[in-house]
Amino acid sequence: MSSLKNRLTQLFSECFSSLGHDARFGEVTVSDRPDLAQFQCNGALACAKAQKKNPREVAQSVLNAASDRARTELGEGARGLQLSIAGPGFINILLGDELLAEHTWAMAQDPRLGVQKVAQPRHVVIDYGGPNVAKSMHVGHLRSSIIGDSLSRIYRFLGEEVIGDNHLGDWGTPMGMILCELKRRQPGLPYFDPAFRGPWPQESPVTMEDLEEIYPAASRRCAEDEAARAEAVKATDELQKGTHPGYRELWRHFVNTTVKGLEENFGQLDIHFDCHLGESFYEDKMPPMVARLKQQGHTEVSEGALVIPLATEAEPETPPLILEKSGGGFLYHTSDLATVEYRVNHFKADLVLYVVDKRQQMHFKQVFSAAAKVGLAGQAVLVHTWFGTMNGPDGKPFKTRAGGVLKLKDLIQMVNEEARKRLQDFAAERNYTPAEMDDIAHKVGIATLKYADLKNNRAADYVFDLERFSNFEGNTGPYLLYAAVRIQSILRKAQDQGFAPGRIIAPSVASERHLLLECLKLPDVLGRAHALYEPHHLAEYGFALSQAFNSFYKDCHILSEKDEARRASWLGLCKLVHGQIELCLGLLGIRIPDRM
Ligand code: ARG
C-alpha cells in the first residue's frame, strides 16, 4: 500500500497537472511545523517562480483544485481535512480524524504494516563484522557487526537482494608474525619442517586463548626487533606464495580456531552473514588483476613499489594506492581492490556498503578512487558507512577495569548479568522458571547492548553506560521491550475476555490522535534509514512510538471501555503499535521475550 505522504503527493501532483503545471511540483513532505499541520506542499513557490506568477495565487488555485479532488478521491476520509496557505505560498495540510483513522486502519491490515518494497531491488553487498584471525572480537568489531547486521535486515525488508559478507582479516603480515612466534616456542612441530609433506595433524596445536596471547607477543617483538619483523615478512611471503606447505596447514588451524570462537559470539548476538570471504579468498584474484592493471597502463613504479597514482589537481595530497610492495607482496589495498572487482562481477553488486571504523576513511577513499579510475567498479556505488568509537565512562575507548581490551564475550556476560539483576525485582511476582529467566535475561541483555549502540547516529562516538542503558525507563532497549511485552499482554487479556481487535475509527482523545499520527510515520522512517544507511532513525521512532503508546494507555482504559466499536478500535491500534515496535526492534536485530 502507498503511504499517506505518497497518496497526498499523488493528489497534489494531479492538481498541478490539471492546472497545466508540471506534476512534480505536487511533492508533499512531512511538515516542519507539526503544530500547524502534519504535511505540507511547497511546490507552488517553485512553480510560480518558473512561470513568473504570483506564488500565493498559484497556491490558491492548487488549494481549490485539491479540495475538490479530495472530496472525490478520499471519500469519507476528506472529512475534516483542512488546507490553508501560509507565508509566501506554502500549502499546509491538516489531516482530519477520518482520514487519519482510515489510513491507519489500512496499515494495520497490511501484512507489511504499510511499508512498500523498493520498486527496483538492487544487489547490495554489505561488508561488516570483519574481525581478524588470532584476535578475539572486541568492542570495535561489535559496532561493525551490530550496525551491518541491522542494515542487512533493513535492506532485505525493503526488498533488496542483500549479501552480508564477513571480510575476515586472515592474510596479512600478522599471519607471518604468529607463525614465527609459534616456531620460536614450539620448533618441533611438523609444520616448521620445510620438507615435511604430511599427513598433517587434525588437531590444532593452539587454542583461541593461546592465539590471543601469542599475537600481541608477536606484534610486540616485531615492533622492537627489526630482524624479527623481517623474518615475519618472509614467513608471510612464503605462506602467501605457498612455498612452505606447513605454513599453509598451520595457518588453516589459526583461521578455523578463530572462526569457531567468532561463531559463538555472532550466535549469541543473533548476527548473520551470507558468506565469509576473507582477505585470503582473494589470494588467486590479486595477481591477474595486478598484471592486467599494469598492462593497461594504470600503474607506476614509485620507490620500488607498484602503485596507482591518485593525486589530482583538486587533491594533490592524496597518496597513491600501493598494489605491490617493493620486493613483492600484496597489501590490504590490493585485496580490497580485488574484492571490489569480485563483488561487482560475481555478485553483480549495484551498491556496496562498508561498515568499517572511521579510522579507515583514507583507506576506502583510496580504494574507491582507484576502482573508479581504473574502471573496476562499473556502475556500482561504493559507500564507506563508517562509525565512531564506543567509549567507556571516562570518554576513552571502552576498556576493562584492569585497562585491557574488553572481549566481546565478557561484555555480553556483563549485560546479561545486569539484566538478570534488574529482573530479580519482578522475579518473585512473575514466577519465572530458571530456563525462562535465562531466556529473558539474554534477550534483555542483547537489547541493552544493541539499542545503546543503534540509537546513536553511527558516525558519532558514544559513551557506553551500562547502568543507564540497562534501565527499564528512558531511551533504552529494555524500555522498548517492556512496551512491546505490555501491549502483548493487553491483547492477551482482551482475548481471554472475548474482545477482538477491530476497525480503527476516528480518535476521540488527544493522546490517541497523537498515537495514530506517530503510526503514520513508519514508512518514511524506514525510507530514511534505508536512504541514509542509518539504523538510528528506527530506534528513535520505536522510542517515540512507545512513549506515545504509554500516554494513550494512561488516558484510554481499553478493557473497561463500554463502547464496543471504540474498544475494538483501541485493540486494533494496540495490535498495529505492537507490530510496528516488533518490526523496528526486529530490524535492529532485537528479539522480544514473551513476557518480562
Ligand atoms: N579486518 C578489518 C579490520 O579489522 C576490517 C575489514 C573491513 N572490510 C574491508 N573490506 N576492508 O580493520
XYZ file of C-alpha atoms and ligand atoms in Angstrom:
608
model
C 0.000 0.000 0.000
C 1.006 3.587 -0.543
C 1.972 5.785 2.398
C -0.243 8.724 3.264
C 2.513 11.068 2.167
C 2.561 9.372 -1.238
C -1.222 9.410 -1.515
C -1.225 13.150 -0.837
C 1.652 13.677 -3.263
C -0.366 11.855 -5.901
C -3.387 14.036 -5.226
C -1.435 17.306 -5.385
C 0.511 16.193 -8.449
C -2.770 15.608 -10.251
C -3.919 19.083 -9.213
C -0.784 20.737 -10.545
C -1.078 18.888 -13.822
C -4.799 19.573 -14.199
C -3.905 23.271 -13.954
C -1.333 22.855 -16.703
C 1.731 22.805 -14.438
C 4.415 20.210 -14.022
C 3.185 17.345 -11.787
C 6.484 17.218 -9.876
C 5.513 20.413 -8.005
C 2.939 18.293 -6.166
C 5.518 16.700 -3.854
C 4.131 16.570 -0.312
C 6.510 16.456 2.650
C 6.126 15.964 6.375
C 5.548 19.394 7.854
C 8.330 21.156 9.684
C 5.639 22.862 11.789
C 3.701 19.873 13.190
C 1.834 22.268 15.483
C 0.135 23.756 12.398
C -0.254 20.775 10.099
C 1.160 17.299 9.587
C 2.084 17.681 5.927
C 2.839 20.470 3.527
C 3.198 21.089 -0.181
C 5.678 23.787 -1.158
C 5.536 23.336 -4.929
C 3.512 26.478 -5.632
C 6.571 28.611 -4.891
C 8.850 26.920 -7.396
C 6.041 26.635 -9.918
C 5.236 30.361 -9.659
C 8.888 31.239 -9.952
C 9.275 29.162 -13.111
C 6.231 30.793 -14.669
C 6.798 34.282 -13.254
C 3.439 34.231 -11.466
C 2.323 35.226 -8.002
C 3.012 32.261 -5.686
C 0.038 32.838 -3.409
C -2.261 32.877 -6.448
C -0.816 29.628 -7.740
C -1.146 28.152 -4.242
C -4.784 29.262 -4.057
C -5.674 27.636 -7.392
C -3.963 24.403 -6.367
C -5.703 24.501 -2.986
C -9.110 24.886 -4.667
C -8.413 22.025 -7.030
C -7.157 19.869 -4.152
C -10.265 20.468 -2.026
C -12.469 19.292 -4.905
C -10.326 16.355 -5.737
C -10.021 15.251 -2.112
C -13.796 15.022 -1.891
C -13.991 12.628 -4.826
C -10.811 10.685 -4.172
C -10.637 10.417 -0.418
C -14.390 9.967 0.139
C -15.191 9.814 3.851
C -11.527 10.484 4.548
C -11.839 14.043 3.184
C -13.993 14.997 6.156
C -12.120 17.333 8.433
C -9.222 17.761 6.023
C -8.060 21.384 6.221
C -5.925 23.049 3.580
C -4.541 26.516 4.143
C -1.936 28.810 2.654
C 0.899 30.020 4.819
C 3.676 32.543 4.250
C 4.573 33.240 0.623
C 2.646 30.227 -0.718
C 3.134 27.033 1.302
C 0.093 24.820 1.476
C -0.448 23.346 4.917
C -2.296 20.049 5.082
C -4.044 19.338 8.343
C -5.492 15.845 8.406
C -8.992 15.159 9.556
C -9.612 12.381 12.050
C -11.455 10.322 9.438
C -8.521 10.231 7.059
C -6.176 9.516 9.912
C -8.247 6.569 11.086
C -8.904 5.244 7.618
C -5.246 5.240 6.677
C -4.072 3.786 9.984
C -6.598 1.008 9.637
C -5.301 0.237 6.147
C -1.769 -0.001 7.569
C -2.993 -2.306 10.324
C -4.490 -4.692 7.765
C -1.419 -4.747 5.558
C 0.975 -7.604 6.392
C 3.837 -5.159 5.692
C 2.273 -2.578 8.022
C 2.086 -0.015 5.253
C 5.692 -0.227 4.122
C 6.222 -0.814 0.426
C 9.177 -2.616 -1.065
C 11.507 -0.646 -3.322
C 10.367 -0.520 -6.939
C 13.699 -1.686 -8.293
C 15.539 -4.049 -5.999
C 19.319 -3.899 -6.273
C 22.095 -6.276 -5.408
C 23.527 -4.846 -2.237
C 26.698 -6.240 -0.680
C 27.127 -5.253 2.958
C 30.620 -5.714 4.375
C 30.515 -5.963 8.169
C 31.986 -7.859 11.088
C 35.426 -8.225 9.556
C 37.333 -9.436 12.610
C 40.937 -10.548 12.368
C 42.382 -14.001 12.788
C 44.019 -14.701 16.158
C 42.247 -11.816 17.836
C 39.107 -12.163 19.884
C 36.304 -9.905 18.908
C 36.330 -6.764 20.951
C 34.093 -3.745 21.125
C 35.428 -2.275 17.858
C 34.091 -5.244 15.936
C 30.896 -5.077 17.894
C 29.811 -1.836 16.258
C 30.544 -3.052 12.744
C 28.595 -6.259 13.373
C 25.585 -4.665 15.016
C 25.234 -1.819 12.516
C 25.948 -4.017 9.492
C 23.501 -6.690 10.598
C 20.802 -4.071 11.122
C 21.422 -2.537 7.702
C 21.144 -6.009 6.164
C 17.810 -6.536 7.850
C 16.502 -3.121 6.770
C 17.622 -3.545 3.167
C 16.194 -7.037 2.983
C 12.851 -5.964 4.416
C 12.614 -3.326 1.725
C 13.033 -5.991 -0.911
C 16.669 -5.512 -1.884
C 18.877 -8.533 -2.634
C 21.363 -8.450 0.214
C 24.648 -10.305 0.525
C 26.098 -9.906 4.001
C 29.831 -10.561 3.770
C 32.191 -11.050 6.682
C 35.536 -9.855 5.317
C 37.830 -11.670 7.713
C 41.358 -10.301 8.156
C 43.200 -13.564 7.557
C 46.050 -12.877 5.166
C 48.441 -10.070 6.100
C 51.760 -9.789 7.948
C 50.141 -10.645 11.319
C 49.837 -14.214 9.993
C 53.596 -14.380 9.431
C 54.213 -12.902 12.876
C 52.192 -15.616 14.566
C 53.848 -18.347 12.513
C 57.294 -17.133 13.594
C 56.292 -16.663 17.216
C 54.922 -20.191 17.417
C 58.035 -21.533 15.717
C 60.130 -19.890 18.422
C 58.032 -21.573 21.105
C 57.460 -24.986 19.584
C 60.111 -25.516 16.900
C 59.465 -29.261 16.941
C 56.014 -29.021 15.307
C 55.976 -30.721 11.883
C 54.625 -27.526 10.290
C 58.030 -25.902 10.583
C 59.885 -28.646 8.721
C 60.033 -27.377 5.116
C 60.488 -30.939 3.842
C 57.519 -32.439 5.707
C 54.642 -33.362 3.392
C 52.074 -34.878 5.736
C 49.928 -36.454 6.896
C 49.220 -33.338 8.956
C 47.738 -33.473 12.453
C 43.963 -32.871 12.518
C 44.045 -31.168 15.892
C 45.049 -27.509 16.099
C 48.252 -27.045 18.123
C 46.814 -23.812 19.546
C 43.570 -22.775 21.210
C 41.901 -19.379 20.883
C 43.339 -18.446 24.288
C 46.825 -19.332 23.033
C 46.351 -17.208 19.930
C 45.173 -14.281 21.977
C 48.368 -14.389 23.922
C 50.670 -15.239 21.005
C 49.569 -12.470 18.684
C 50.212 -9.465 20.952
C 53.536 -11.014 21.981
C 54.492 -11.477 18.321
C 53.402 -7.986 17.463
C 55.441 -6.520 20.321
C 58.510 -8.457 19.301
C 58.248 -7.296 15.680
C 57.859 -3.683 16.750
C 61.026 -3.861 18.858
C 63.192 -6.106 16.769
C 63.948 -5.356 13.136
C 65.228 -8.888 12.452
C 62.067 -10.484 13.882
C 60.000 -8.231 11.677
C 61.970 -9.204 8.570
C 61.520 -12.849 9.464
C 57.748 -12.379 9.828
C 57.570 -10.632 6.466
C 59.460 -13.529 4.894
C 57.140 -16.107 6.509
C 54.114 -14.154 5.280
C 55.531 -14.207 1.797
C 56.136 -17.966 1.973
C 52.649 -18.515 3.322
C 51.109 -16.433 0.553
C 53.181 -17.961 -2.233
C 52.569 -21.459 -0.862
C 56.274 -22.278 -0.921
C 56.220 -23.633 2.632
C 53.429 -26.238 2.835
C 53.484 -26.437 6.636
C 52.740 -22.731 6.938
C 49.527 -23.154 4.992
C 48.447 -26.072 7.151
C 49.185 -24.248 10.362
C 47.529 -21.066 9.114
C 44.382 -23.061 8.405
C 44.308 -24.081 12.072
C 44.612 -20.427 13.113
C 41.685 -19.496 10.876
C 39.460 -22.394 11.931
C 40.147 -21.868 15.613
C 39.357 -18.170 15.328
C 36.227 -18.713 13.249
C 34.877 -21.181 15.811
C 35.228 -18.533 18.515
C 33.617 -15.894 16.308
C 30.652 -18.069 15.509
C 29.919 -18.335 19.185
C 29.985 -14.539 19.543
C 27.890 -13.912 16.465
C 25.437 -16.629 17.503
C 24.893 -15.034 20.904
C 24.335 -11.690 19.237
C 21.987 -13.176 16.624
C 24.137 -11.741 13.850
C 24.174 -13.476 10.493
C 26.173 -13.442 7.283
C 25.625 -14.901 3.858
C 29.308 -15.506 3.249
C 32.689 -15.253 4.892
C 35.033 -14.248 2.106
C 38.101 -13.079 3.963
C 41.199 -11.460 2.541
C 42.740 -14.859 1.732
C 39.866 -15.628 -0.627
C 41.341 -13.024 -2.972
C 44.756 -14.672 -2.968
C 44.453 -16.007 -6.517
C 42.494 -12.991 -7.744
C 45.139 -10.403 -6.952
C 47.986 -11.452 -9.299
C 45.899 -11.452 -12.517
C 44.232 -8.180 -11.521
C 47.567 -6.513 -10.831
C 49.040 -7.861 -14.069
C 46.115 -6.528 -16.041
C 46.201 -3.089 -14.422
C 49.908 -2.943 -15.184
C 49.354 -3.956 -18.771
C 46.578 -1.399 -19.197
C 48.985 1.314 -18.118
C 47.215 2.243 -14.876
C 50.273 1.725 -12.683
C 53.568 3.416 -11.926
C 56.658 2.384 -10.024
C 57.337 4.577 -7.038
C 60.233 3.887 -4.667
C 60.306 0.323 -5.915
C 56.592 -0.279 -5.264
C 53.903 -0.696 -7.894
C 51.245 1.968 -7.343
C 48.149 3.556 -8.826
C 48.666 7.316 -8.542
C 45.610 9.070 -7.125
C 46.663 12.691 -6.712
C 44.535 15.044 -8.773
C 44.679 18.762 -9.338
C 41.911 19.248 -6.800
C 43.503 16.869 -4.294
C 47.228 16.823 -4.904
C 47.874 15.359 -1.446
C 46.068 12.016 -1.966
C 48.721 9.315 -1.569
C 48.927 6.633 -4.259
C 47.390 3.224 -3.728
C 50.141 0.642 -3.283
C 49.356 -2.520 -5.226
C 52.611 -4.375 -4.663
C 55.383 -3.648 -2.180
C 58.928 -3.210 -3.362
C 60.324 -6.737 -3.314
C 56.861 -8.230 -3.895
C 53.834 -8.900 -1.710
C 50.328 -7.548 -1.838
C 48.674 -5.322 0.734
C 45.310 -4.558 2.338
C 44.715 -2.113 -0.528
C 45.302 -4.796 -3.118
C 42.928 -7.308 -1.589
C 40.262 -4.645 -1.184
C 40.599 -3.677 -4.834
C 40.256 -7.330 -5.852
C 37.265 -7.531 -3.514
C 35.557 -4.656 -5.339
C 36.105 -6.402 -8.637
C 34.741 -9.697 -7.332
C 31.674 -8.121 -5.781
C 30.860 -6.280 -8.966
C 31.479 -9.231 -11.288
C 30.336 -12.157 -9.204
C 27.570 -10.656 -7.049
C 26.570 -8.086 -9.685
C 26.662 -5.526 -6.892
C 24.860 -2.249 -7.536
C 25.701 -0.941 -4.104
C 28.413 -1.944 -1.636
C 28.313 -0.705 1.947
C 31.494 -0.945 4.002
C 30.548 -0.849 7.656
C 34.031 -0.127 8.947
C 35.582 2.112 11.614
C 36.010 5.787 10.757
C 39.777 5.434 11.114
C 39.795 3.657 7.766
C 38.410 6.611 5.845
C 41.641 7.227 3.954
C 41.947 3.555 3.055
C 38.493 3.427 1.477
C 38.869 6.780 -0.160
C 41.954 5.418 -1.933
C 40.339 2.085 -2.806
C 37.204 3.738 -4.189
C 39.165 6.351 -6.176
C 41.424 3.693 -7.623
C 38.482 1.434 -8.504
C 36.774 4.325 -10.281
C 39.949 5.418 -12.008
C 40.760 2.010 -13.467
C 37.125 1.143 -14.159
C 36.814 -1.799 -11.737
C 33.584 -0.728 -10.073
C 31.424 -0.438 -13.195
C 28.144 1.227 -12.253
C 28.325 0.108 -8.637
C 28.117 2.698 -5.896
C 30.654 2.131 -3.105
C 29.996 3.730 0.259
C 32.071 3.732 3.419
C 29.314 3.776 6.042
C 31.751 4.412 8.842
C 31.114 4.578 12.545
C 32.603 6.230 15.605
C 34.018 4.735 18.782
C 32.227 3.152 21.697
C 33.796 4.789 24.724
C 33.835 3.973 28.404
C 32.506 6.310 31.113
C 35.875 8.126 31.053
C 35.267 9.132 27.434
C 38.121 6.938 26.195
C 37.725 3.737 24.141
C 35.971 1.146 26.270
C 38.360 -0.889 28.429
C 38.147 -3.402 31.241
C 38.709 -2.233 34.812
C 42.264 -3.510 34.534
C 42.752 -1.355 31.448
C 42.731 -4.193 28.894
C 40.652 -4.504 25.754
C 37.224 -5.789 26.664
C 36.378 -9.020 24.902
C 33.010 -9.272 23.349
C 32.048 -12.379 25.241
C 32.820 -10.651 28.530
C 30.728 -7.676 27.512
C 27.809 -9.940 26.629
C 28.114 -11.594 30.008
C 28.157 -8.195 31.701
C 24.909 -7.020 30.086
C 23.236 -10.359 30.781
C 24.141 -10.179 34.442
C 22.909 -6.628 34.735
C 19.615 -7.620 33.092
C 19.248 -10.540 35.476
C 19.849 -8.271 38.452
C 17.088 -5.927 37.348
C 14.681 -8.711 36.509
C 15.048 -10.020 40.065
C 12.743 -7.182 41.100
C 9.809 -8.902 39.429
C 11.026 -12.463 39.585
C 9.093 -13.419 42.717
C 5.836 -11.990 41.463
C 6.208 -13.434 37.947
C 7.385 -16.887 38.934
C 9.914 -17.272 36.157
C 11.242 -20.769 35.657
C 15.061 -20.853 35.564
C 15.006 -21.513 31.801
C 12.627 -18.615 31.266
C 14.810 -16.352 33.362
C 17.840 -17.282 31.240
C 15.966 -16.543 28.041
C 14.567 -13.212 29.212
C 17.872 -12.050 30.710
C 19.648 -12.898 27.470
C 17.128 -11.047 25.324
C 17.094 -8.036 27.631
C 20.899 -8.027 27.730
C 21.237 -8.126 23.950
C 18.569 -5.441 23.610
C 20.529 -3.275 26.055
C 23.719 -3.654 24.079
C 22.336 -3.288 20.577
C 19.930 -0.489 21.335
C 22.603 1.520 23.167
C 24.632 1.341 20.006
C 21.974 1.730 17.340
C 20.152 4.648 18.895
C 23.142 6.861 18.053
C 23.930 8.210 14.667
C 26.554 5.680 13.590
C 29.128 8.388 12.842
C 29.069 9.651 16.429
C 31.242 8.391 19.268
C 29.206 7.394 22.306
C 29.737 6.510 25.918
C 28.539 3.064 26.937
C 26.944 3.443 30.337
C 25.808 0.020 31.482
C 23.779 1.392 34.412
C 21.809 3.794 32.287
C 21.323 1.605 29.213
C 20.045 -1.328 31.291
C 17.348 0.809 32.851
C 13.736 -0.125 32.127
C 12.908 3.591 31.981
C 14.253 6.111 29.498
C 15.503 5.756 25.953
C 16.802 2.216 26.356
C 16.391 -1.187 24.771
C 14.689 -2.658 27.846
C 12.139 0.207 27.811
C 11.102 -0.651 24.254
C 10.974 -4.360 25.042
C 8.827 -3.643 28.022
C 6.421 -1.543 25.958
C 6.057 -4.368 23.435
C 5.566 -7.013 26.120
C 2.975 -4.879 27.836
C 0.925 -4.407 24.669
C 1.119 -8.122 24.023
C -0.235 -8.768 27.474
C -3.123 -6.328 26.950
C -4.020 -8.151 23.745
C -3.846 -11.490 25.546
C -6.078 -10.293 28.371
C -8.554 -8.914 25.843
C -8.649 -12.225 24.074
C -9.318 -14.029 27.356
C -12.295 -11.737 27.846
C -13.540 -12.400 24.343
C -12.601 -8.990 22.928
C -11.040 -8.888 19.485
C -9.145 -6.057 17.770
C -11.270 -4.367 15.112
C -11.527 -1.489 12.720
C -9.687 1.664 13.772
C -12.128 4.556 13.990
C -11.656 8.323 14.280
C -9.824 9.180 17.536
C -11.636 10.952 20.356
C -8.768 11.745 22.724
C -5.661 13.867 22.062
C -3.161 11.185 23.063
C -4.978 8.691 20.851
C -4.809 11.098 17.905
C -1.123 11.621 18.584
C -0.535 7.862 18.555
C -2.297 7.482 15.200
C -0.133 10.251 13.774
C 3.001 8.512 15.049
C 1.949 5.258 13.387
C 1.746 7.011 10.027
C 5.439 7.834 10.105
C 6.791 4.303 9.826
C 7.208 4.182 6.006
C 9.096 7.482 5.976
C 11.290 6.483 8.877
C 12.259 3.265 7.156
C 12.834 5.185 3.944
C 15.264 7.456 5.745
C 17.133 4.594 7.436
C 17.457 2.955 4.032
C 18.466 6.010 2.031
C 20.994 7.285 4.559
C 22.265 3.874 5.783
C 21.300 4.909 9.301
C 19.503 2.465 11.597
C 19.150 5.056 14.376
C 16.018 6.517 12.746
C 14.243 3.267 13.572
C 15.431 3.365 17.169
C 14.265 6.957 17.544
C 10.915 6.082 16.041
C 10.439 2.994 18.201
C 11.081 5.103 21.279
C 8.681 7.886 20.247
C 6.032 5.307 19.399
C 6.417 3.542 22.753
C 6.114 6.838 24.578
C 3.042 7.792 22.554
C 1.550 4.416 23.366
C 2.179 4.819 27.074
C 0.390 8.205 27.114
C -2.520 6.757 25.171
C -2.705 3.830 27.565
C -2.867 6.172 30.544
C -5.815 8.061 29.036
C -7.757 5.263 27.392
C -8.870 2.392 29.588
C -9.155 -0.204 26.932
C -10.518 -3.243 28.703
C -13.122 -1.375 30.746
C -14.398 0.651 27.765
C -18.114 0.070 27.313
C -18.475 1.261 23.695
C -17.782 -1.862 21.690
C -16.598 -0.157 18.489
C -14.262 2.120 20.424
C -12.803 -0.783 22.410
C -12.261 -2.832 19.245
C -10.619 0.190 17.616
C -8.269 0.653 20.559
C -7.352 -3.012 20.438
C -6.779 -2.660 16.690
C -4.466 0.207 17.434
C -2.664 -1.855 20.109
C -2.090 -4.566 17.560
C -0.696 -2.156 14.988
C 1.606 -0.464 17.501
C 2.828 -3.828 18.714
C 3.516 -4.887 15.129
C 5.418 -1.692 14.460
C 7.573 -1.904 17.590
C 8.267 -5.552 16.845
C 9.272 -4.631 13.300
C 11.537 -1.772 14.388
C 13.225 -3.884 17.040
C 13.492 -6.812 14.641
C 15.221 -4.605 12.078
C 17.637 -3.521 14.792
C 18.315 -7.213 15.452
C 16.491 -7.248 18.803
C 14.087 -10.002 19.891
C 11.188 -9.544 22.272
C 10.639 -12.043 25.096
C 7.133 -13.431 25.636
C 6.923 -11.748 28.978
C 9.077 -9.703 31.301
N 39.647 -6.680 9.190
C 39.486 -5.266 9.080
C 39.795 -4.608 10.430
O 39.696 -5.238 11.473
C 38.102 -4.862 8.652
C 37.709 -5.321 7.266
C 36.779 -4.365 6.625
N 36.412 -4.697 5.272
C 37.175 -4.471 4.191
N 36.707 -4.800 3.021
N 38.347 -3.914 4.297
O 40.133 -3.456 10.453
